[in-house]
Amino acid sequence: MKRLFLFLAALLACAAVSAQSYVPAPENLQAREDFSRHRLGIFLHWGIYSTYGQGEWYLQTGQLKNEDYAVAAQSFNPVKFDAAAWARAFKDAGAGYVTLTSRHHDGFSMFPTKASSYNIVDGTPFGRDVVGELAEACAAEGLRYQLYYSLLDWMREDYPQGRTGLATGRKGDQQDYGHYFDFMKTQIRELLTNYPNVAALWFDGIWDHDEDPDFDWRMPELYAYIHSLKPSCLIGNNHHKEVIEGEDFQMFERDLPGENTAGYSGQGIGTLPLEMCQTMNGSWGYRINDPWYKSVKELVQLLVRAAAKNSNLLLNIGPMPNGELPPQSLERLAGIGAWMRGHSVAVDGTTSTQIPEQPWGVTTRNDESLFLHILSPDALPVRDGLCKVVVPLPPDTKIARKDAVSLLTGGRLGYELSKDGFLTVTLPQALLEDIDTIIRVRTL
Ligand code: GLC
């Protein structure tokens, strides 16, 4: 009898689990494929904080009170904002998608919303719908469009206070997550219905309650709501933890999957599509005193390393308060674009390989080719002006008979294949490129 009872209990538990299990719709699975097809995305952190030129956390780091900070809305008038010009610059850089902050931790919405007048149309002299204008411009350029949405809010009284934004002067006597949750649902419904090309939602801020593990964000409920409104909508969350049920891609902040130099990424790598986000300089929101821009070479090499780990790179720009992209960012975009025009086939539409990272670089592959990316040519042995690139091929690799090994930019290369599966390519040192010398190995 006891056994039967245990068996029935186990059966019920399984049923409960499977009742909860998220089954992505076919259009969602398709969207995941689309998401990974282009390895470069552009992240945009733009809000009234850009007016201060001190990054998107200035409400907290500047120790401002909410009503003082909010004055920035009254002077936010980015008259030079030209969504079409932005989208063209992203497209020319070789990007496949764009992720814009629709609302950051300061609670300011960059779209008209019935849920709060603290938004760009009702609360600024600018009065234009940035989320909507960029949605249209991205659609016109064939760029996928995604929106960042902060789960935490330093401004609203109904948001239960976490560990950040505690000095903004909220009274704190109206904290009510149920009320706040409904507010978020209203906004998310607006975003998904008013802008039909929103392909993904990118959540952030859940870590605000990580010192309070009993706090229930009701994420599965929110995710189910999103998928009920739009099954294809991809959901990602910058929680720095293992994937939560209902998510469709996994993200890593400031680190490649599997690395943790920034301290946000102890989590394991799951099976969902991957994305890492990184800043072009050191800041997300526009920061006037941050000139530490990464070079085009560093950024392209990061993109290549991401692709080699099966990951996208979401590369951030903090637009200026006048509506323009910083000139340093435009310069980087142009440089990346120039590189992508000759080389994107070795990153877009590729996956990782089973070949471990080599001292000289990394590898990617598509259905027809294996690509050897020489990122650190100094690690190659050289003799009489010839470099040797040695790579262990995965056991099932079959090399094409004709024109098997060449430079991606043109020119056949000599090679040898050893019995134990090592490919050795001979490459004239003079043909090495500064950013990434790509050897294409055609496979069957
Ligand atoms: C962090 C920062 C946030 C930024 C995000 C982007 O969560 O707090 O301001 O938007 O990283 O990855």
Coordinates of C-alpha atoms and ligand atoms in Angstrom, one line a residue:
M1 CA 0.0 0.0 0.0
K2 CA 2.8 2.4 1.0
R3 CA 4.6 1.5 -2.2
L4 CA 1.5 2.2 -4.3
F5 CA 1.1 5.5 -2.5
L6 CA 4.8 6.5 -3.2
F7 CA 4.4 5.5 -6.8
L8 CA 1.2 7.6 -7.2
A9 CA 2.9 10.6 -5.5
A10 CA 5.9 10.3 -7.8
L11 CA 3.6 10.1 -10.8
L12 CA 1.7 13.2 -9.7
A13 CA 5.0 15.1 -9.1
C14 CA 6.1 14.3 -12.7
A15 CA 2.7 15.4 -14.0
A16 CA 3.1 18.7 -12.2
V17 CA 6.5 19.3 -13.5
S18 CA 5.6 18.5 -17.1
A19 CA 2.5 20.7 -16.8
Q20 CA 4.8 23.6 -16.1
S21 CA 7.4 22.6 -18.7
Y22 CA 7.7 25.2 -21.4
V23 CA 7.4 23.9 -24.9
P24 CA 8.6 26.5 -27.4
A25 CA 6.3 27.0 -30.3
P26 CA 7.6 26.2 -33.8
E27 CA 7.9 29.9 -34.6
N28 CA 9.9 30.3 -31.5
L29 CA 12.3 27.7 -32.6
Q30 CA 12.6 29.4 -35.9
A31 CA 13.2 32.7 -34.1
R32 CA 16.1 31.1 -32.2
E33 CA 17.7 30.0 -35.5
D34 CA 17.3 33.5 -36.8
F35 CA 18.8 34.9 -33.7
S36 CA 22.0 32.9 -34.1
R37 CA 22.3 33.4 -37.8
H38 CA 23.9 36.9 -37.4
R39 CA 26.6 37.0 -34.8
L40 CA 26.7 40.8 -34.4
G41 CA 24.0 42.7 -32.6
I42 CA 24.1 46.3 -31.6
F43 CA 23.1 47.2 -28.0
L44 CA 21.8 50.7 -27.4
H45 CA 21.6 52.2 -23.9
W46 CA 19.7 55.4 -24.4
G47 CA 17.5 57.3 -21.9
I48 CA 17.3 60.7 -20.2
Y49 CA 20.4 59.7 -18.3
S50 CA 22.4 60.5 -21.5
T51 CA 21.8 64.1 -20.7
Y52 CA 24.1 63.9 -17.6
G53 CA 26.8 62.1 -19.6
Q54 CA 27.6 59.9 -16.6
G55 CA 26.3 56.5 -17.6
E56 CA 22.9 54.9 -17.1
W57 CA 23.3 54.4 -13.3
Y58 CA 23.6 58.2 -12.6
L59 CA 20.4 58.4 -10.6
Q60 CA 22.2 56.1 -8.1
T61 CA 25.9 57.0 -8.6
G62 CA 25.2 60.7 -8.6
Q63 CA 23.2 60.2 -5.4
L64 CA 20.3 62.2 -6.9
K65 CA 16.8 62.3 -5.6
N66 CA 14.1 61.1 -8.0
E67 CA 12.5 64.5 -8.5
D68 CA 15.9 66.2 -9.2
Y69 CA 16.9 63.5 -11.6
A70 CA 13.6 63.6 -13.4
V71 CA 14.3 67.2 -14.4
A72 CA 16.5 65.7 -17.2
A73 CA 13.2 64.6 -18.9
Q74 CA 12.2 68.3 -19.3
S75 CA 15.4 69.1 -21.2
F76 CA 15.6 65.8 -23.2
N77 CA 15.4 67.0 -26.7
P78 CA 17.6 64.9 -29.0
V79 CA 16.6 66.7 -32.2
K80 CA 19.4 65.1 -34.2
F81 CA 17.9 61.6 -33.7
D82 CA 17.6 60.0 -37.1
A83 CA 16.5 56.3 -36.7
A84 CA 17.1 55.6 -40.4
A85 CA 20.7 56.9 -40.2
W86 CA 21.4 54.8 -37.1
A87 CA 19.9 51.6 -38.7
R88 CA 22.0 52.2 -41.8
A89 CA 25.1 52.5 -39.7
F90 CA 24.3 49.2 -37.9
K91 CA 23.5 47.5 -41.1
D92 CA 26.7 48.7 -42.8
A93 CA 28.7 47.4 -39.8
G94 CA 27.4 44.0 -40.6
A95 CA 25.0 43.7 -37.7
G96 CA 22.0 41.5 -37.9
Y97 CA 20.0 42.9 -35.0
V98 CA 19.5 45.8 -32.5
T99 CA 18.6 45.8 -28.9
L100 CA 17.4 49.1 -27.4
T101 CA 16.7 50.0 -23.8
S102 CA 13.0 50.6 -23.7
R103 CA 13.1 51.3 -20.0
H104 CA 16.1 51.2 -17.7
H105 CA 16.5 51.2 -13.9
D106 CA 15.6 54.9 -13.7
G107 CA 12.0 53.9 -14.8
F108 CA 11.8 56.2 -17.7
S109 CA 10.0 54.7 -20.7
M110 CA 11.4 55.5 -24.2
F111 CA 8.0 54.8 -25.7
P112 CA 4.5 56.2 -25.1
T113 CA 2.7 54.1 -22.5
K114 CA -0.6 54.3 -20.8
A115 CA 0.9 52.9 -17.6
S116 CA 2.9 56.0 -16.7
S117 CA 3.3 59.6 -17.9
Y118 CA 7.1 59.3 -17.2
N119 CA 7.8 58.6 -20.8
I120 CA 9.4 60.1 -23.8
V121 CA 6.2 61.3 -25.5
D122 CA 4.3 62.6 -22.5
G123 CA 7.3 63.8 -20.5
T124 CA 9.8 65.5 -22.8
P125 CA 9.9 68.4 -25.2
F126 CA 11.0 65.9 -27.8
G127 CA 7.7 64.1 -27.7
R128 CA 8.7 61.5 -30.3
D129 CA 8.5 57.7 -29.9
V130 CA 12.1 56.5 -30.0
V131 CA 11.2 52.8 -29.7
G132 CA 8.7 53.1 -32.5
E133 CA 10.9 55.1 -34.9
L134 CA 13.8 52.7 -34.4
A135 CA 11.4 49.7 -34.9
E136 CA 10.4 51.0 -38.3
A137 CA 14.0 51.9 -39.3
C138 CA 15.2 48.5 -38.3
A139 CA 12.4 46.8 -40.3
A140 CA 13.3 48.9 -43.3
E141 CA 17.0 47.7 -43.1
G142 CA 16.1 44.1 -42.5
L143 CA 17.5 44.2 -38.9
R144 CA 15.9 42.1 -36.2
Y145 CA 14.6 44.3 -33.4
Q146 CA 14.8 43.5 -29.7
L147 CA 14.0 45.5 -26.5
Y148 CA 15.8 45.6 -23.2
Y149 CA 13.5 46.0 -20.3
S150 CA 14.5 46.6 -16.7
L151 CA 12.7 44.5 -14.1
L152 CA 13.7 46.8 -11.3
D153 CA 12.6 50.4 -11.0
W154 CA 14.3 53.0 -8.8
M155 CA 11.5 55.5 -9.3
R156 CA 8.2 53.8 -8.7
E157 CA 6.7 53.5 -5.2
D158 CA 5.1 50.1 -5.9
Y159 CA 8.4 48.4 -6.8
P160 CA 9.6 46.5 -3.7
Q161 CA 13.0 48.0 -2.9
G162 CA 16.0 45.7 -3.4
R163 CA 19.6 46.4 -2.8
T164 CA 20.1 49.3 -5.3
G165 CA 18.6 52.7 -5.8
L166 CA 17.9 53.1 -2.1
A167 CA 18.7 56.7 -1.8
T168 CA 16.4 58.1 -4.5
G169 CA 13.9 59.3 -1.9
R170 CA 11.0 56.9 -2.3
K171 CA 8.7 56.9 0.6
G172 CA 8.6 53.1 0.6
D173 CA 5.1 52.8 2.1
Q174 CA 3.4 51.6 -1.1
Q175 CA 5.6 48.7 -2.1
D176 CA 3.4 46.1 -3.8
Y177 CA 4.8 43.7 -6.2
G178 CA 1.4 42.5 -7.4
H179 CA 0.7 46.1 -8.5
Y180 CA 4.1 46.6 -10.0
F181 CA 3.9 43.2 -11.8
D182 CA 0.6 44.3 -13.5
F183 CA 2.3 47.6 -14.5
M184 CA 5.1 45.6 -16.2
K185 CA 2.5 43.3 -17.9
T186 CA 0.7 46.4 -19.3
Q187 CA 4.0 47.8 -20.7
I188 CA 5.1 44.5 -22.1
R189 CA 1.7 44.1 -23.8
E190 CA 2.1 47.6 -25.3
L191 CA 5.6 46.8 -26.5
L192 CA 4.6 43.5 -28.1
T193 CA 1.4 44.8 -29.7
N194 CA 2.4 48.3 -30.7
Y195 CA 5.7 47.3 -32.4
P196 CA 5.0 44.1 -34.3
N197 CA 8.6 43.5 -35.2
V198 CA 9.9 43.1 -31.6
A199 CA 11.6 39.7 -31.8
A200 CA 13.0 39.4 -28.3
L201 CA 12.8 40.9 -24.8
W202 CA 16.1 41.3 -22.9
F203 CA 15.5 41.5 -19.1
D204 CA 17.8 42.9 -16.6
G205 CA 17.8 43.9 -12.9
I206 CA 16.6 40.7 -11.3
W207 CA 19.8 40.7 -9.3
D208 CA 18.4 43.6 -7.3
H209 CA 16.8 41.0 -5.0
D210 CA 19.6 38.5 -4.9
E211 CA 20.2 39.2 -1.2
D212 CA 16.6 38.3 -0.6
P213 CA 16.2 34.8 -2.1
D214 CA 12.6 34.5 -1.0
F215 CA 11.5 37.3 -3.2
D216 CA 9.3 35.9 -5.9
W217 CA 9.6 37.7 -9.2
R218 CA 7.0 35.4 -10.7
M219 CA 9.1 35.1 -13.7
P220 CA 7.5 31.8 -15.1
E221 CA 4.2 33.7 -15.0
L222 CA 5.6 36.7 -16.8
Y223 CA 7.4 34.5 -19.4
A224 CA 4.2 32.5 -20.0
Y225 CA 2.3 35.8 -20.5
I226 CA 4.8 37.0 -23.1
H227 CA 4.7 33.7 -25.0
S228 CA 0.9 33.8 -24.8
L229 CA 0.9 37.2 -26.5
K230 CA 3.6 36.3 -29.0
P231 CA 4.9 32.7 -29.1
S232 CA 7.9 33.6 -31.3
C233 CA 9.2 36.3 -28.9
L234 CA 12.5 35.2 -27.5
I235 CA 13.2 35.9 -23.8
G236 CA 16.6 36.3 -22.3
N237 CA 17.4 37.5 -18.8
N238 CA 20.7 39.0 -17.5
H239 CA 20.4 37.3 -14.1
H240 CA 23.9 35.8 -14.3
K241 CA 22.5 32.4 -13.3
E242 CA 21.4 29.2 -14.9
V243 CA 18.6 29.5 -17.4
I244 CA 15.1 29.8 -16.0
E245 CA 12.3 27.8 -17.4
G246 CA 10.6 29.8 -20.2
E247 CA 13.8 31.5 -21.5
D248 CA 14.8 31.2 -25.1
F249 CA 18.4 32.4 -25.1
Q250 CA 21.2 32.6 -22.6
M251 CA 23.3 35.7 -22.1
F252 CA 26.6 36.5 -20.6
E253 CA 27.6 40.0 -19.4
R254 CA 31.0 41.3 -20.4
D255 CA 32.5 37.8 -20.9
L256 CA 32.5 35.1 -23.4
P257 CA 30.5 32.0 -22.4
G258 CA 32.7 29.9 -20.1
E259 CA 34.9 32.8 -19.1
N260 CA 34.5 35.0 -16.0
T261 CA 36.9 37.9 -16.0
A262 CA 34.2 40.4 -15.0
G263 CA 32.8 38.4 -12.2
Y264 CA 29.2 38.1 -13.5
S265 CA 29.4 34.7 -15.1
G266 CA 29.8 31.7 -12.9
Q267 CA 26.8 30.0 -14.5
G268 CA 27.1 26.9 -16.7
I269 CA 26.5 27.0 -20.4
G270 CA 23.2 25.6 -21.4
T271 CA 21.8 24.4 -24.7
L272 CA 19.9 27.6 -25.8
P273 CA 21.3 30.1 -28.3
L274 CA 24.0 32.2 -26.6
E275 CA 24.8 35.9 -26.5
M276 CA 27.5 37.9 -24.8
C277 CA 27.2 41.7 -24.3
Q278 CA 30.1 44.0 -24.2
T279 CA 30.7 47.8 -24.2
M280 CA 32.6 49.6 -26.9
N281 CA 34.4 51.7 -24.3
G282 CA 33.8 50.9 -20.7
S283 CA 30.2 52.2 -20.3
W284 CA 26.7 51.2 -21.3
G285 CA 25.0 54.6 -21.2
Y286 CA 26.7 57.7 -22.7
R287 CA 29.6 58.7 -20.5
I288 CA 31.4 61.8 -21.5
N289 CA 34.6 61.0 -19.5
D290 CA 35.1 57.5 -20.9
P291 CA 37.4 57.7 -23.9
W292 CA 38.6 54.1 -23.4
Y293 CA 37.3 52.7 -26.6
K294 CA 38.4 49.3 -27.7
S295 CA 40.1 49.2 -31.1
V296 CA 38.4 47.8 -34.3
K297 CA 40.8 44.9 -34.1
E298 CA 39.9 44.1 -30.5
L299 CA 36.2 44.3 -31.3
V300 CA 36.4 42.1 -34.4
Q301 CA 38.5 39.6 -32.6
L302 CA 35.9 39.5 -29.8
L303 CA 33.2 38.9 -32.4
V304 CA 35.2 36.0 -33.9
R305 CA 35.9 34.5 -30.5
A306 CA 32.2 34.7 -29.7
A307 CA 31.2 33.0 -32.9
A308 CA 33.8 30.3 -32.1
K309 CA 31.9 29.7 -28.9
N310 CA 28.6 29.5 -30.7
S311 CA 27.7 32.9 -29.3
N312 CA 26.5 36.2 -30.6
L313 CA 28.2 39.5 -29.6
L314 CA 25.8 42.3 -28.5
L315 CA 28.0 45.3 -28.8
N316 CA 27.0 48.4 -26.9
I317 CA 26.8 52.0 -27.9
G318 CA 25.6 54.8 -25.6
P319 CA 24.0 57.5 -27.9
M320 CA 24.5 61.1 -27.0
P321 CA 21.8 63.5 -25.6
N322 CA 21.5 65.3 -29.0
G323 CA 20.4 62.1 -30.6
E324 CA 23.6 61.2 -32.4
L325 CA 25.9 58.2 -32.0
P326 CA 29.3 59.1 -30.5
P327 CA 31.8 59.7 -33.3
Q328 CA 34.2 57.1 -31.7
S329 CA 31.4 54.5 -32.0
L330 CA 30.6 55.5 -35.6
E331 CA 34.3 55.0 -36.4
R332 CA 34.3 51.6 -34.8
L333 CA 31.1 50.6 -36.7
A334 CA 32.7 51.6 -40.0
G335 CA 35.9 49.7 -39.2
I336 CA 33.9 46.6 -38.2
G337 CA 31.8 46.9 -41.4
A338 CA 34.9 47.2 -43.6
W339 CA 36.1 43.9 -42.1
M340 CA 32.7 42.2 -42.3
R341 CA 32.4 42.9 -46.0
G342 CA 35.2 40.6 -46.8
H343 CA 35.0 38.1 -44.0
S344 CA 31.5 37.8 -42.6
V345 CA 31.0 34.3 -44.1
A346 CA 33.4 33.0 -41.5
V347 CA 31.3 34.3 -38.6
D348 CA 27.7 34.7 -39.7
G349 CA 25.9 31.4 -40.1
T350 CA 28.7 29.5 -38.4
T351 CA 28.9 27.4 -35.3
S352 CA 31.6 26.4 -33.0
T353 CA 33.7 23.3 -33.8
Q354 CA 35.0 20.5 -31.7
I355 CA 38.5 21.9 -32.1
P356 CA 39.8 23.4 -28.9
E357 CA 41.1 26.9 -28.9
Q358 CA 44.7 26.9 -30.3
P359 CA 47.6 29.2 -29.3
W360 CA 47.2 31.0 -32.7
G361 CA 43.4 31.4 -32.6
V362 CA 40.0 29.8 -32.9
T363 CA 37.8 27.9 -35.4
T364 CA 34.3 28.2 -36.8
R365 CA 32.4 26.2 -39.4
N366 CA 29.4 26.1 -41.6
D367 CA 28.0 23.3 -43.8
E368 CA 30.7 23.7 -46.4
S369 CA 33.8 24.9 -44.7
L370 CA 35.9 24.9 -41.6
F371 CA 37.5 28.3 -40.9
L372 CA 40.8 28.7 -39.1
H373 CA 41.0 32.2 -37.6
I374 CA 44.6 33.2 -36.9
L375 CA 44.2 35.9 -34.3
S376 CA 47.7 35.6 -32.7
P377 CA 50.1 35.1 -35.6
D378 CA 53.1 35.4 -33.2
A379 CA 52.2 32.0 -31.9
L380 CA 52.9 30.4 -35.3
P381 CA 56.2 28.8 -36.0
V382 CA 57.9 30.5 -39.0
R383 CA 60.8 29.2 -41.2
D384 CA 62.1 30.9 -44.4
G385 CA 59.1 33.2 -44.4
L386 CA 56.6 30.4 -44.2
C387 CA 54.2 29.8 -41.2
K388 CA 52.9 26.4 -40.2
V389 CA 49.4 26.2 -39.0
V390 CA 48.7 22.9 -37.3
V391 CA 45.2 21.9 -36.3
P392 CA 43.7 18.7 -35.0
L393 CA 40.7 17.8 -37.2
P394 CA 37.6 16.3 -35.6
P395 CA 37.5 12.5 -36.5
D396 CA 34.5 12.8 -38.9
T397 CA 36.0 15.6 -40.9
K398 CA 36.3 14.9 -44.7
I399 CA 38.3 17.4 -46.7
A400 CA 37.2 18.3 -50.2
R401 CA 39.4 16.9 -53.0
K402 CA 39.7 20.1 -55.0
D403 CA 40.8 23.5 -53.8
A404 CA 40.6 22.2 -50.3
V405 CA 42.6 24.8 -48.4
S406 CA 42.8 28.5 -49.3
L407 CA 42.8 31.9 -47.7
L408 CA 39.3 33.3 -47.4
T409 CA 40.4 36.4 -49.2
G410 CA 41.7 34.3 -52.1
G411 CA 44.8 32.2 -52.9
R412 CA 45.3 28.4 -52.5
L413 CA 47.5 27.2 -49.7
G414 CA 49.6 24.0 -49.5
Y415 CA 48.7 21.5 -46.8
E416 CA 49.4 18.1 -45.5
L417 CA 47.0 15.7 -43.6
S418 CA 48.6 13.3 -41.2
K419 CA 47.3 9.8 -40.5
D420 CA 46.3 10.8 -37.0
G421 CA 44.1 13.6 -38.3
F422 CA 46.4 16.7 -38.0
L423 CA 46.1 19.2 -40.8
T424 CA 49.2 21.3 -41.4
V425 CA 48.7 24.4 -43.6
T426 CA 51.7 26.3 -45.0
L427 CA 51.1 30.0 -45.1
P428 CA 53.5 32.7 -46.4
Q429 CA 54.1 35.1 -43.6
A430 CA 53.7 38.0 -45.9
L431 CA 50.0 37.1 -46.3
L432 CA 49.2 37.4 -42.6
E433 CA 46.5 40.0 -41.9
D434 CA 46.5 42.3 -38.9
I435 CA 43.1 41.4 -37.5
D436 CA 42.3 37.8 -38.5
T437 CA 43.9 35.7 -41.2
I438 CA 41.2 33.2 -42.2
I439 CA 42.0 29.9 -43.7
R440 CA 39.1 28.2 -45.4
V441 CA 39.1 24.4 -45.4
R442 CA 36.4 23.1 -47.7
T443 CA 34.7 20.0 -46.2
L444 CA 32.4 17.4 -47.6
Ligands
GLC1 C1 24.3 45.7 -15.9 C2 24.1 47.1 -15.5 C3 23.1 47.7 -16.5 C4 23.3 47.4 -17.9 C5 23.5 45.9 -18.1 C6 23.8 45.6 -19.5 O1 23.2 44.9 -15.5 O2 23.6 47.3 -14.2 O3 23.0 49.1 -16.3 O4 22.2 47.8 -18.6 O5 24.5 45.4 -17.2 O6 24.3 44.3 -19.6

